[in-house]
CSV table of C-alpha atoms in Angstrom, one decimal:
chain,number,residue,atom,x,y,z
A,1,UNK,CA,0.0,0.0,0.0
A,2,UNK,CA,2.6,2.1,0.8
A,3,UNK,CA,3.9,1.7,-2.5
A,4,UNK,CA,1.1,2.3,-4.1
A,5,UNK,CA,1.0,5.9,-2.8
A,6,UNK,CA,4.6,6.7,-3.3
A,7,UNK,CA,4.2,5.6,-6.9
A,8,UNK,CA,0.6,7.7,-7.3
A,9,UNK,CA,2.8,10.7,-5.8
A,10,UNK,CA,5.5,10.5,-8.6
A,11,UNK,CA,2.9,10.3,-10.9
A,12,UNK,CA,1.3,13.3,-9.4
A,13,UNK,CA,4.2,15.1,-9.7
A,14,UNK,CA,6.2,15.0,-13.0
A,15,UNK,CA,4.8,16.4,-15.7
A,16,UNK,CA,5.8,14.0,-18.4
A,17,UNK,CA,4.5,11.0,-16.4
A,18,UNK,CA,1.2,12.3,-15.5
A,19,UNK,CA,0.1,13.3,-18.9
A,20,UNK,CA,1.8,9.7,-20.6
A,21,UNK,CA,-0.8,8.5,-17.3
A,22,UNK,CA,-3.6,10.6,-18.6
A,23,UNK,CA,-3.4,9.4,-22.2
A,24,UNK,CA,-3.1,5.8,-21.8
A,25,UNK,CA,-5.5,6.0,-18.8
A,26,UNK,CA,-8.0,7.5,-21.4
A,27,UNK,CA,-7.7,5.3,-24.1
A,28,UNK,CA,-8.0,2.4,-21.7
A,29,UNK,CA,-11.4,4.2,-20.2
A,30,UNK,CA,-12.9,5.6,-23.7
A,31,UNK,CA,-12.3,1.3,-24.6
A,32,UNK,CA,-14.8,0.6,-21.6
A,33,UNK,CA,-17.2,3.6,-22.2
A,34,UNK,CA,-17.7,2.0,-25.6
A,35,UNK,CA,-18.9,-1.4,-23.7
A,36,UNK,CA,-20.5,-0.6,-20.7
A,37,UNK,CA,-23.5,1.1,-20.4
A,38,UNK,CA,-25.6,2.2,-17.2
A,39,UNK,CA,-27.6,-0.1,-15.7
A,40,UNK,CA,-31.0,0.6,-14.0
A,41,UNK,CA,-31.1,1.3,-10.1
A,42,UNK,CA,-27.8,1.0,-9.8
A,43,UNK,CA,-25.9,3.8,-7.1
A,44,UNK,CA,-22.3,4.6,-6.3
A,45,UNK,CA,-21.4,6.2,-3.2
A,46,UNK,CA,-18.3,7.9,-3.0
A,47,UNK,CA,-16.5,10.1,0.1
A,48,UNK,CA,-13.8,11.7,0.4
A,49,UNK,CA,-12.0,9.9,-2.0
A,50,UNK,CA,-12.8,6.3,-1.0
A,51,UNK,CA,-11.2,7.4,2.7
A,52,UNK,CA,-14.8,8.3,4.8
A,53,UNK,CA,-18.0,6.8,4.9
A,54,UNK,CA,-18.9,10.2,6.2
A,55,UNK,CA,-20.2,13.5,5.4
A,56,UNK,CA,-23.3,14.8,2.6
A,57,UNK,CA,-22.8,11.1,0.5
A,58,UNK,CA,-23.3,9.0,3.3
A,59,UNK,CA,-26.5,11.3,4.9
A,60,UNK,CA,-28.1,10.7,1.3
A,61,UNK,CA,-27.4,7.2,1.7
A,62,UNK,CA,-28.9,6.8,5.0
A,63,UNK,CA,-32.3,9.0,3.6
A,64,UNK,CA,-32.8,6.4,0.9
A,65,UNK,CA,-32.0,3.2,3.1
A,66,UNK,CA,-35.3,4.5,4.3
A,67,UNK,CA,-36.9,5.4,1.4
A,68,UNK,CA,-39.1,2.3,-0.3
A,69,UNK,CA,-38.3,4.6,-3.2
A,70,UNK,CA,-35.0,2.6,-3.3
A,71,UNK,CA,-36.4,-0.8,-1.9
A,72,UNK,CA,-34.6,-2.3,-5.2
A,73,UNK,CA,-31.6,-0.5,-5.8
A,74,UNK,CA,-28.2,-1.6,-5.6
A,75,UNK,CA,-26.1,0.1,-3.4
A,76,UNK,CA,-22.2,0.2,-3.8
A,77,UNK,CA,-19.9,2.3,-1.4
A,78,UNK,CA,-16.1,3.2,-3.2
A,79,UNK,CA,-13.6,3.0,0.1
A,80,UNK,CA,-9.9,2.7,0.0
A,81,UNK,CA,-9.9,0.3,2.8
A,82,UNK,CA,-13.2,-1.6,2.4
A,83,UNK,CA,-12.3,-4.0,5.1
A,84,UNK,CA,-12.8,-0.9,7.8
A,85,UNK,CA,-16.1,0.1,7.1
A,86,UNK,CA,-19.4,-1.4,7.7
A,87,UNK,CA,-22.3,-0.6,5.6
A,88,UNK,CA,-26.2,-1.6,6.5
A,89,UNK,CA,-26.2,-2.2,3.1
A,90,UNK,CA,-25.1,-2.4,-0.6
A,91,UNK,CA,-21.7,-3.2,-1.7
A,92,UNK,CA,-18.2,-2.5,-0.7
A,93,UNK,CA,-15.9,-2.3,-3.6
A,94,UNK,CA,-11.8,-0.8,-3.7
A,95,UNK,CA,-11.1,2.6,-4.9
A,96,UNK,CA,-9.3,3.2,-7.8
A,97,UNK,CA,-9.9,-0.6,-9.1
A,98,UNK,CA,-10.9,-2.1,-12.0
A,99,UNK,CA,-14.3,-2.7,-10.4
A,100,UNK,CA,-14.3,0.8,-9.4
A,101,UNK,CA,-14.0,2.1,-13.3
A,102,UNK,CA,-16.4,-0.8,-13.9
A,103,UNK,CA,-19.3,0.4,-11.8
A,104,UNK,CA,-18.8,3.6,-12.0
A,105,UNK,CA,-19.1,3.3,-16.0
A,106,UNK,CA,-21.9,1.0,-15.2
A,107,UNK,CA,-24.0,3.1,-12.6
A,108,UNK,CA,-27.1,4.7,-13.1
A,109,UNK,CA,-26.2,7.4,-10.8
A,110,UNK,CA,-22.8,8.8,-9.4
A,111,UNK,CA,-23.3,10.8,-5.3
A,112,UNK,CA,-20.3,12.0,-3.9
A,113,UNK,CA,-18.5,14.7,-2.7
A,114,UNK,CA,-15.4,15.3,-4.4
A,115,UNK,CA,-15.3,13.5,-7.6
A,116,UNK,CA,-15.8,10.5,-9.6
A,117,UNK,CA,-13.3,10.4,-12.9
A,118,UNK,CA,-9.9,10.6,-11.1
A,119,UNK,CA,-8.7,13.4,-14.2
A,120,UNK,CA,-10.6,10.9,-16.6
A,121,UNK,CA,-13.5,11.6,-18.5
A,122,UNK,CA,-16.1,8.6,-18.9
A,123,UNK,CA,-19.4,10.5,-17.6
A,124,UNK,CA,-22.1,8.7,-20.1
A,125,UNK,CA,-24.6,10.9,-21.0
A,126,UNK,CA,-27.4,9.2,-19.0
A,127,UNK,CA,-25.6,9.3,-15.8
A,128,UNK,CA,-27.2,10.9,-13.1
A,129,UNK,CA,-24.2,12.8,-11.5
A,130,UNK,CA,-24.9,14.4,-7.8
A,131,UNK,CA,-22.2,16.1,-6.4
A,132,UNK,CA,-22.9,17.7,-2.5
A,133,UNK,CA,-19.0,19.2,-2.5
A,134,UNK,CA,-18.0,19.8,1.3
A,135,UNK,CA,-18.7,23.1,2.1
A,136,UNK,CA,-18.5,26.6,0.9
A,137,UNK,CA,-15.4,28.0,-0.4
A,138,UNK,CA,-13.9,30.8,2.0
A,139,UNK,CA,-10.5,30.0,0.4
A,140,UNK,CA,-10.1,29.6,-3.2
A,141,UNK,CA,-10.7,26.6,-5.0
A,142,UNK,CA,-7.4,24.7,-5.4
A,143,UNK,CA,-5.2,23.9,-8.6
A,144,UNK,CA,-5.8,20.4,-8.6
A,145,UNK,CA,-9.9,20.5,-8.4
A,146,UNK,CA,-9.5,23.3,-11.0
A,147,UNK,CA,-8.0,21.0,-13.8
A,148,UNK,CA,-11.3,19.0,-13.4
A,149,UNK,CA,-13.4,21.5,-13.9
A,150,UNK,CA,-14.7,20.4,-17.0
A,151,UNK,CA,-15.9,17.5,-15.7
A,152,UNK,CA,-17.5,19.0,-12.7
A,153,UNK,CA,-19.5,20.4,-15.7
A,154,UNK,CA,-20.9,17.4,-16.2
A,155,UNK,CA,-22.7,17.7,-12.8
A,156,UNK,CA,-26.7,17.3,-13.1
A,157,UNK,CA,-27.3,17.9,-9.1
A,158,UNK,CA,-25.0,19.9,-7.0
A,159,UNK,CA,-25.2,21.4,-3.0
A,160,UNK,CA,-25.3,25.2,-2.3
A,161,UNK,CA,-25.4,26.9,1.4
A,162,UNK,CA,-26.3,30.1,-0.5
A,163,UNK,CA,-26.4,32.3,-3.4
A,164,UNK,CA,-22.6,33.1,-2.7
A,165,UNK,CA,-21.3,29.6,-3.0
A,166,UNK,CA,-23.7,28.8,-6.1
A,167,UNK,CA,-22.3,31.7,-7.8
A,168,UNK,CA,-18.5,30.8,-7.1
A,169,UNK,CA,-19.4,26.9,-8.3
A,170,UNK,CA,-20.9,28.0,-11.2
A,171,UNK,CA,-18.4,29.8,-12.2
A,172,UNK,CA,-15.3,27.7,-11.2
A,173,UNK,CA,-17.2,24.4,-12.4
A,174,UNK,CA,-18.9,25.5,-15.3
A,175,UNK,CA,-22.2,24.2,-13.9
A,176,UNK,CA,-25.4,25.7,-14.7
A,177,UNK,CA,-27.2,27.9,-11.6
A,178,UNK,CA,-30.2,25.8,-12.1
A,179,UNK,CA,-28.4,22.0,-11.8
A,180,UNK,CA,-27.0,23.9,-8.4
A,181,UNK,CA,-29.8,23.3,-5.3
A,182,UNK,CA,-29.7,26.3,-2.8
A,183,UNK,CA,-30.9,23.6,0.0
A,184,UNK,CA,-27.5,23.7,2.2
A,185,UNK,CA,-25.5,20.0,2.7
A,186,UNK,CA,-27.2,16.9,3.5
A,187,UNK,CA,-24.1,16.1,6.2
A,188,UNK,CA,-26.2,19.4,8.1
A,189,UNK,CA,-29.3,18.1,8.7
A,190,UNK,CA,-28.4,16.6,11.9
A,191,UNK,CA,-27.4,20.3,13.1
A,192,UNK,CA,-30.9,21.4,12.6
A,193,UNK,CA,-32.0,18.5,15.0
A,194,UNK,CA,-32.5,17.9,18.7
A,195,UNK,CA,-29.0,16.2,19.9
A,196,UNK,CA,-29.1,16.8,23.6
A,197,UNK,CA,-29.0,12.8,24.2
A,198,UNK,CA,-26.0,12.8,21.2
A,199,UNK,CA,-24.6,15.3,22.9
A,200,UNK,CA,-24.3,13.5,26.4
A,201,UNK,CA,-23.0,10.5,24.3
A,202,UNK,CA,-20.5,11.9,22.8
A,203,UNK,CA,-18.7,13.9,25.6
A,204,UNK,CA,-18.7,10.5,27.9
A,205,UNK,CA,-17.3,8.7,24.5
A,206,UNK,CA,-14.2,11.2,24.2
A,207,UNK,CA,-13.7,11.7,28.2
A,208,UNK,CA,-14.8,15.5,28.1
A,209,UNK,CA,-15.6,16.9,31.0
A,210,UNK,CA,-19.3,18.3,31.6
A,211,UNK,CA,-18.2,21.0,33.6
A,212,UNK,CA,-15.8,22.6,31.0
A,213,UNK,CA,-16.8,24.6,27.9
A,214,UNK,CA,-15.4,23.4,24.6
A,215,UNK,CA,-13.4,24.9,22.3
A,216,UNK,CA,-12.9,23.7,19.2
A,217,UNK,CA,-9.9,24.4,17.4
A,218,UNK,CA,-9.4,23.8,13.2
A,219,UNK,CA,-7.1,25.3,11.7
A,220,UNK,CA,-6.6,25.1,7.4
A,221,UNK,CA,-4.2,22.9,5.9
A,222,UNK,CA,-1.6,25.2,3.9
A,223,UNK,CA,-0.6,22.3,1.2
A,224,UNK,CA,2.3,24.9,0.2
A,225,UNK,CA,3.8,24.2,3.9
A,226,UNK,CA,6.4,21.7,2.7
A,227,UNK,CA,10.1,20.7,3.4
A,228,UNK,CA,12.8,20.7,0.5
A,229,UNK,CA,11.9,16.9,0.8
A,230,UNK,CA,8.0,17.6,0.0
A,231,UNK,CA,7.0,16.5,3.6
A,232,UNK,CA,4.0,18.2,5.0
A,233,UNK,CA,5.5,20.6,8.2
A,234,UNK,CA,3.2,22.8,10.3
A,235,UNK,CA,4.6,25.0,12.6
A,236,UNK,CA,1.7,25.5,16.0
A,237,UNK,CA,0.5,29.3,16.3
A,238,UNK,CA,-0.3,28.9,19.5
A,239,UNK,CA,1.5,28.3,22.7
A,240,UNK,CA,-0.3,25.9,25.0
A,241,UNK,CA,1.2,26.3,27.9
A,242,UNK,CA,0.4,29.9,28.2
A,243,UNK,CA,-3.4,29.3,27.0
A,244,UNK,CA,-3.6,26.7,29.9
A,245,UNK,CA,-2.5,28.7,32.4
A,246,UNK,CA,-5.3,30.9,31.3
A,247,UNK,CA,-8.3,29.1,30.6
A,248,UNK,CA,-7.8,25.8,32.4
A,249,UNK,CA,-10.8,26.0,34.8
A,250,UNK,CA,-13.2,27.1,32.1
A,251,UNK,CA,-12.5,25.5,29.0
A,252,UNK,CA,-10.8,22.4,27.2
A,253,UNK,CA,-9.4,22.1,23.8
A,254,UNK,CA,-10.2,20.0,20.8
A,255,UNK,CA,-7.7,20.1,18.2
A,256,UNK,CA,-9.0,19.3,15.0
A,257,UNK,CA,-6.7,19.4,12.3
A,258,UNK,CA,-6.1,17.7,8.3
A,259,UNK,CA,-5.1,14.3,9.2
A,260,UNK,CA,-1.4,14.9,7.4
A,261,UNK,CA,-0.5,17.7,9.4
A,262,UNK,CA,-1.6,16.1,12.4
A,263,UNK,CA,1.0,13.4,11.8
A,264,UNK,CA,3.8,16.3,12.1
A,265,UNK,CA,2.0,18.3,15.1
A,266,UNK,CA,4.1,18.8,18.0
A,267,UNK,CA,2.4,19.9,21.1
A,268,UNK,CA,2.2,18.9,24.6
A,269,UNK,CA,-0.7,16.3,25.4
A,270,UNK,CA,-2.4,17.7,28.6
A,271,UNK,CA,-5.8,16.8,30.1
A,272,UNK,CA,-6.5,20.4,28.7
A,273,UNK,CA,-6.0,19.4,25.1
A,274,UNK,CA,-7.6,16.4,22.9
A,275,UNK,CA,-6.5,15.5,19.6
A,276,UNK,CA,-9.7,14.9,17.8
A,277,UNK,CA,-7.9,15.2,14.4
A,278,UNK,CA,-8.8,11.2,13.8
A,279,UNK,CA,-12.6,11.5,15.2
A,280,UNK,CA,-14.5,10.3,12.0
A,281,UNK,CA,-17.6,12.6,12.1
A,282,UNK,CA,-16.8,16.5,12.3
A,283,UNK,CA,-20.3,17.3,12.9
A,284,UNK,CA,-20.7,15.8,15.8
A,285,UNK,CA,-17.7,17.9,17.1
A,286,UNK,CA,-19.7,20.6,16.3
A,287,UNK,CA,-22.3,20.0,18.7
A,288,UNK,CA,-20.2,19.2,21.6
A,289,UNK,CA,-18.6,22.2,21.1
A,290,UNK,CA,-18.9,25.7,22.5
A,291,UNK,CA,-17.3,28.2,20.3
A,292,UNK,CA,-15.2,27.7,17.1
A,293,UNK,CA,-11.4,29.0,16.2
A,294,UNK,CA,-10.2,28.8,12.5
A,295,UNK,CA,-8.7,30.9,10.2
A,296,UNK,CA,-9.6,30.3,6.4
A,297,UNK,CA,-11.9,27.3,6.7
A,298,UNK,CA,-15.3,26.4,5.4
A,299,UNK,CA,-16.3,25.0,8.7
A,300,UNK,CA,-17.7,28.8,9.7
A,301,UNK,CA,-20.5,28.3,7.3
A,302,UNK,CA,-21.4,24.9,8.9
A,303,UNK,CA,-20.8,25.8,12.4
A,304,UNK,CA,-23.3,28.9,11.8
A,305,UNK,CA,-25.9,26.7,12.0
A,306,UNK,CA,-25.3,26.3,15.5
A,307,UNK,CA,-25.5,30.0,16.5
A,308,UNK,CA,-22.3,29.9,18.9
A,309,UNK,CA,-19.3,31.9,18.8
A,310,UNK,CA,-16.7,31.7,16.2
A,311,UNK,CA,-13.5,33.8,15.9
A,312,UNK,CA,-10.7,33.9,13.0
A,313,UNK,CA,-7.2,33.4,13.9
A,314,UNK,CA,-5.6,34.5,10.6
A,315,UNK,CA,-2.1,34.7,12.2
A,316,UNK,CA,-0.8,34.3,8.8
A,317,UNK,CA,-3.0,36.3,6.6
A,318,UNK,CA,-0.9,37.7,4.2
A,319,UNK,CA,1.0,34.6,3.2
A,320,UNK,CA,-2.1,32.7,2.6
A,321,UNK,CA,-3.9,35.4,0.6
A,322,UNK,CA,-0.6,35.4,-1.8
A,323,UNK,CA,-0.3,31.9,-1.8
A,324,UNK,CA,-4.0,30.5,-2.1
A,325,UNK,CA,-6.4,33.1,-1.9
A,326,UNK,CA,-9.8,33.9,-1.2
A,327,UNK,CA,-12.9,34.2,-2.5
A,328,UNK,CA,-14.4,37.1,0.3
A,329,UNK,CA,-12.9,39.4,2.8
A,330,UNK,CA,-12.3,38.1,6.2
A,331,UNK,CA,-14.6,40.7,7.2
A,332,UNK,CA,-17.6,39.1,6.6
A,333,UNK,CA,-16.6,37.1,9.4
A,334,UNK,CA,-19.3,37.8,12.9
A,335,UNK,CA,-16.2,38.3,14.6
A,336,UNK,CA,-12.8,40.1,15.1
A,337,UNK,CA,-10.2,39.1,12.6
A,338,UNK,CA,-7.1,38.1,15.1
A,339,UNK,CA,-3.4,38.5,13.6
A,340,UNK,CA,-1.7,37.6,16.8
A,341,UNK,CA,-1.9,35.0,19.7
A,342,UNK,CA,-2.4,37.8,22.7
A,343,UNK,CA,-5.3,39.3,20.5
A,344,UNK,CA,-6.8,36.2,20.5
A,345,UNK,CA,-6.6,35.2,24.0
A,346,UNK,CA,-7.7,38.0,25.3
A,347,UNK,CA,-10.7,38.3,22.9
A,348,UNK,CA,-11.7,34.5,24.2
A,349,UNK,CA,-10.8,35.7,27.8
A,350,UNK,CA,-13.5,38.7,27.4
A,351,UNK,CA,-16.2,38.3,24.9
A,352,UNK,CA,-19.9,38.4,25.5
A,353,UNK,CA,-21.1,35.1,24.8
A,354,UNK,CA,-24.7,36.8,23.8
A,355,UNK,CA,-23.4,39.1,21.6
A,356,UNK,CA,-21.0,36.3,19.8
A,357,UNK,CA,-24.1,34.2,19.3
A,358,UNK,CA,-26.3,37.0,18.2
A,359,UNK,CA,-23.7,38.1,15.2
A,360,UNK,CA,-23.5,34.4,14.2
A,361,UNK,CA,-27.0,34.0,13.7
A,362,UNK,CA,-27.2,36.9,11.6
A,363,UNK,CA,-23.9,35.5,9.5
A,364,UNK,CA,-26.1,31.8,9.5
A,365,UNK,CA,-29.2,33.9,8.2
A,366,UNK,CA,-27.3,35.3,5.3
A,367,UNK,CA,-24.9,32.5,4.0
A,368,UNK,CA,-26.7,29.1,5.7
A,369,UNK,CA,-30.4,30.0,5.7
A,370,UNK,CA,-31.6,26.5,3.8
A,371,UNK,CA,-30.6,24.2,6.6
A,372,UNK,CA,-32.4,21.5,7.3
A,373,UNK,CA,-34.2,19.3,5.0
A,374,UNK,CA,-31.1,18.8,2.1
A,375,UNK,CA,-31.1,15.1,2.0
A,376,UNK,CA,-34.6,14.7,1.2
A,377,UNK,CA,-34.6,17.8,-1.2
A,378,UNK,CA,-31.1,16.2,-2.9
A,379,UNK,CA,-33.1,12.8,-3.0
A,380,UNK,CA,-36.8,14.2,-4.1
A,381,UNK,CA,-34.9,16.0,-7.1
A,382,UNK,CA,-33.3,12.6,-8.1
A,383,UNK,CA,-36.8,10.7,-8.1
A,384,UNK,CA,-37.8,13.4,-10.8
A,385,UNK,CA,-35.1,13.0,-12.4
A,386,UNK,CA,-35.6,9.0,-12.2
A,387,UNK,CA,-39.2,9.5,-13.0
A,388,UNK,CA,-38.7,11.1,-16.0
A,389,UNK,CA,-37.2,8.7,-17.9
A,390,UNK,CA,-33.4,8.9,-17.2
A,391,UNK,CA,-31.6,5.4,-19.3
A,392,UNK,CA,-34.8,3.6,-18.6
């Protein structure tokens, strides 16, 4: 396995051998389009790349388990691992395969969250391609989902939180507005919902203590933070120590970060501070939470939904802006924009909790305001679409 991934990332990297990839890769796939067609009530499930059976794919999923709807359809879940995940029901099958290519080619309908074609393009016609993304874009849209953007075009049913991220997928995808559902992310749903018991759960599951409030801490992965090697290094903003001595008896800390910078993370590992980096379900982090700290992440959109406090730690602003970019001023944040540790601190050692919550519901109202009901509005569009005569 390790192989595997050491030979995808030399391929990723050199020029020459990724395009020689592409080319034969095509020819091979355009051989198989030419044979296999897409079969009725047949569904692929993809998230994450094959590494989750999480997030908007697998809340769809769970709707039409439930839905006699789907009583006869085949089910098939892509995962890199399929040995570690268990599925009620449908099919497991490897990432990347041949069987992968094979029933995806051979699928009636395509949900998932990133994408489907690896760089390929095999998207028949009559596929019914649903694509919920994972959340709205703060920062810009990398290079590597950019190359793909012609076939993101290719997308029949896509997730919006709001006009603003419709908008930014429209125009970075090609997609037209009216394949692109204002109805917020299915994976949401459940923050719309009454999770008092979940709640409870979940804090006795990760040993956090009842009596503390929860911070939740997430910062953005900067995929330009590399060695001369190429190995991911992240260098911790904040100083723990100090922030314990501080807010020890009123709060702990979830640290919540992408799973390869949390490899290279070096921090000490007090009662005051969990790793949650590896929990599989960031939502229900969210609840369990009090108040949020990122920087240039998506999650504020998500976490809105919630009406707590969220604040921006954008400690290095100007570096990201030159080196990624964004798609909106900071500003628009319901909070102060914090370019130093101190600020910070003393901001979380101060702040009216009311007032926090107040300008995140207005912030929720403006950029979230469909939450809900998206898995049945994502599903009830696809039953049109089914109904109407879609490779029947």
């Amino acid at each position: 396995m390790f192989f595997l991934k050491k030979v995808k990332l030399l391929i990723k990297n050199h020029h020459c051998l990724y395009h020689t990839y592409l080319y034969f890769s095509q020819f091979i796939i355009g051989m198989m389009k030419f044979i296999l067609k897409p079969k009725k009530g047949q569904i692929l499930f993809i998230s994450f790349n094959g590494d989750r059976f999480d997030d908007s794919p697998k809340a769809i999923y769970d709707y039409m388990i439930n839905d006699e709807f789907f009583n006869d359809y085949e089910f098939i879940w892509a995962f890199q691992n399929p040995s570690q995940f268990h599925i009620l029901r449908g099919k497991k099958i490897s990432f990347d395969s041949f069987k992968y290519f094979y029933y995806a080619m051979t699928s009636q309908v395509w949900i998932t969250n990133v994408a489907v074609e690896r760089g390929l393009a095999f998207k028949h016609k009559d596929t019914i391609y649903i694509n919920t993304w994972h959340g709205t874009p703060l920062k810009n849209i990398d290079n590597e989902k950019a190359k793909n953007k012609n076939h993101f075009s290719q997308i029949d049913i896509m997730c919006a939180q709001s006009c603003f991220d419709q908008n930014i997928f429209s125009d970075i995808f090609h997609i037209k507005k009216e394949n692109i559902l204002c109805c917020d992310l299915p994976r949401n749903d459940i923050l719309c919902q009454d999770n008092q018991d979940k709640i409870k759960k979940i804090k006795k599951d990760l040993n956090v203590p009842v009596n503390k409030k929860v911070i939740l801490y997430m910062p953005t992965y900067r995929e330009y933070q590399v060695d001369k090697n190429g190995m991911i290094i992240f260098d911790m903003p904040i100083d723990f120590k100090k922030w314990y001595h501080y807010l020890k008896d009123d709060y702990i800390i979830l640290f919540r970060a992408h799973y390869l910078v949390d490899k290279v993370v070096d921090y000490e590992h007090i009662d005051f501070i969990k790793s949650v980096s590896k929990y599989p379900v960031l939502n229900e982090l969210f609840l369990i939470s009090d108040l949020l700290i990122s920087d240039y992440s998506s999650a504020y959109f998500d976490y809105s939904i919630l009406n707590k406090p969220m604040f921006c730690f954008a400690y290095d602003y100007q570096e990201y802006l030159d080196k990624r970019g964004l798609y909106m001023d900071l500003n628009i944040l319901p909070c102060q924009i914090h370019y130093n540790e101190d600020s910070l601190l003393d901001d979380l050692l101060h702040f009216s909790y009311t007032e926090a919550c107040k300008k995140t519901k207005e912030f929720q109202e403006k950029f979230a305001s469909h939450c809900g009901n998206a898995s049945q509005c994502v599903v009830e569009t696809l039953k049109n679409k089914l109904n109407g005569g879609i490779n029947q």
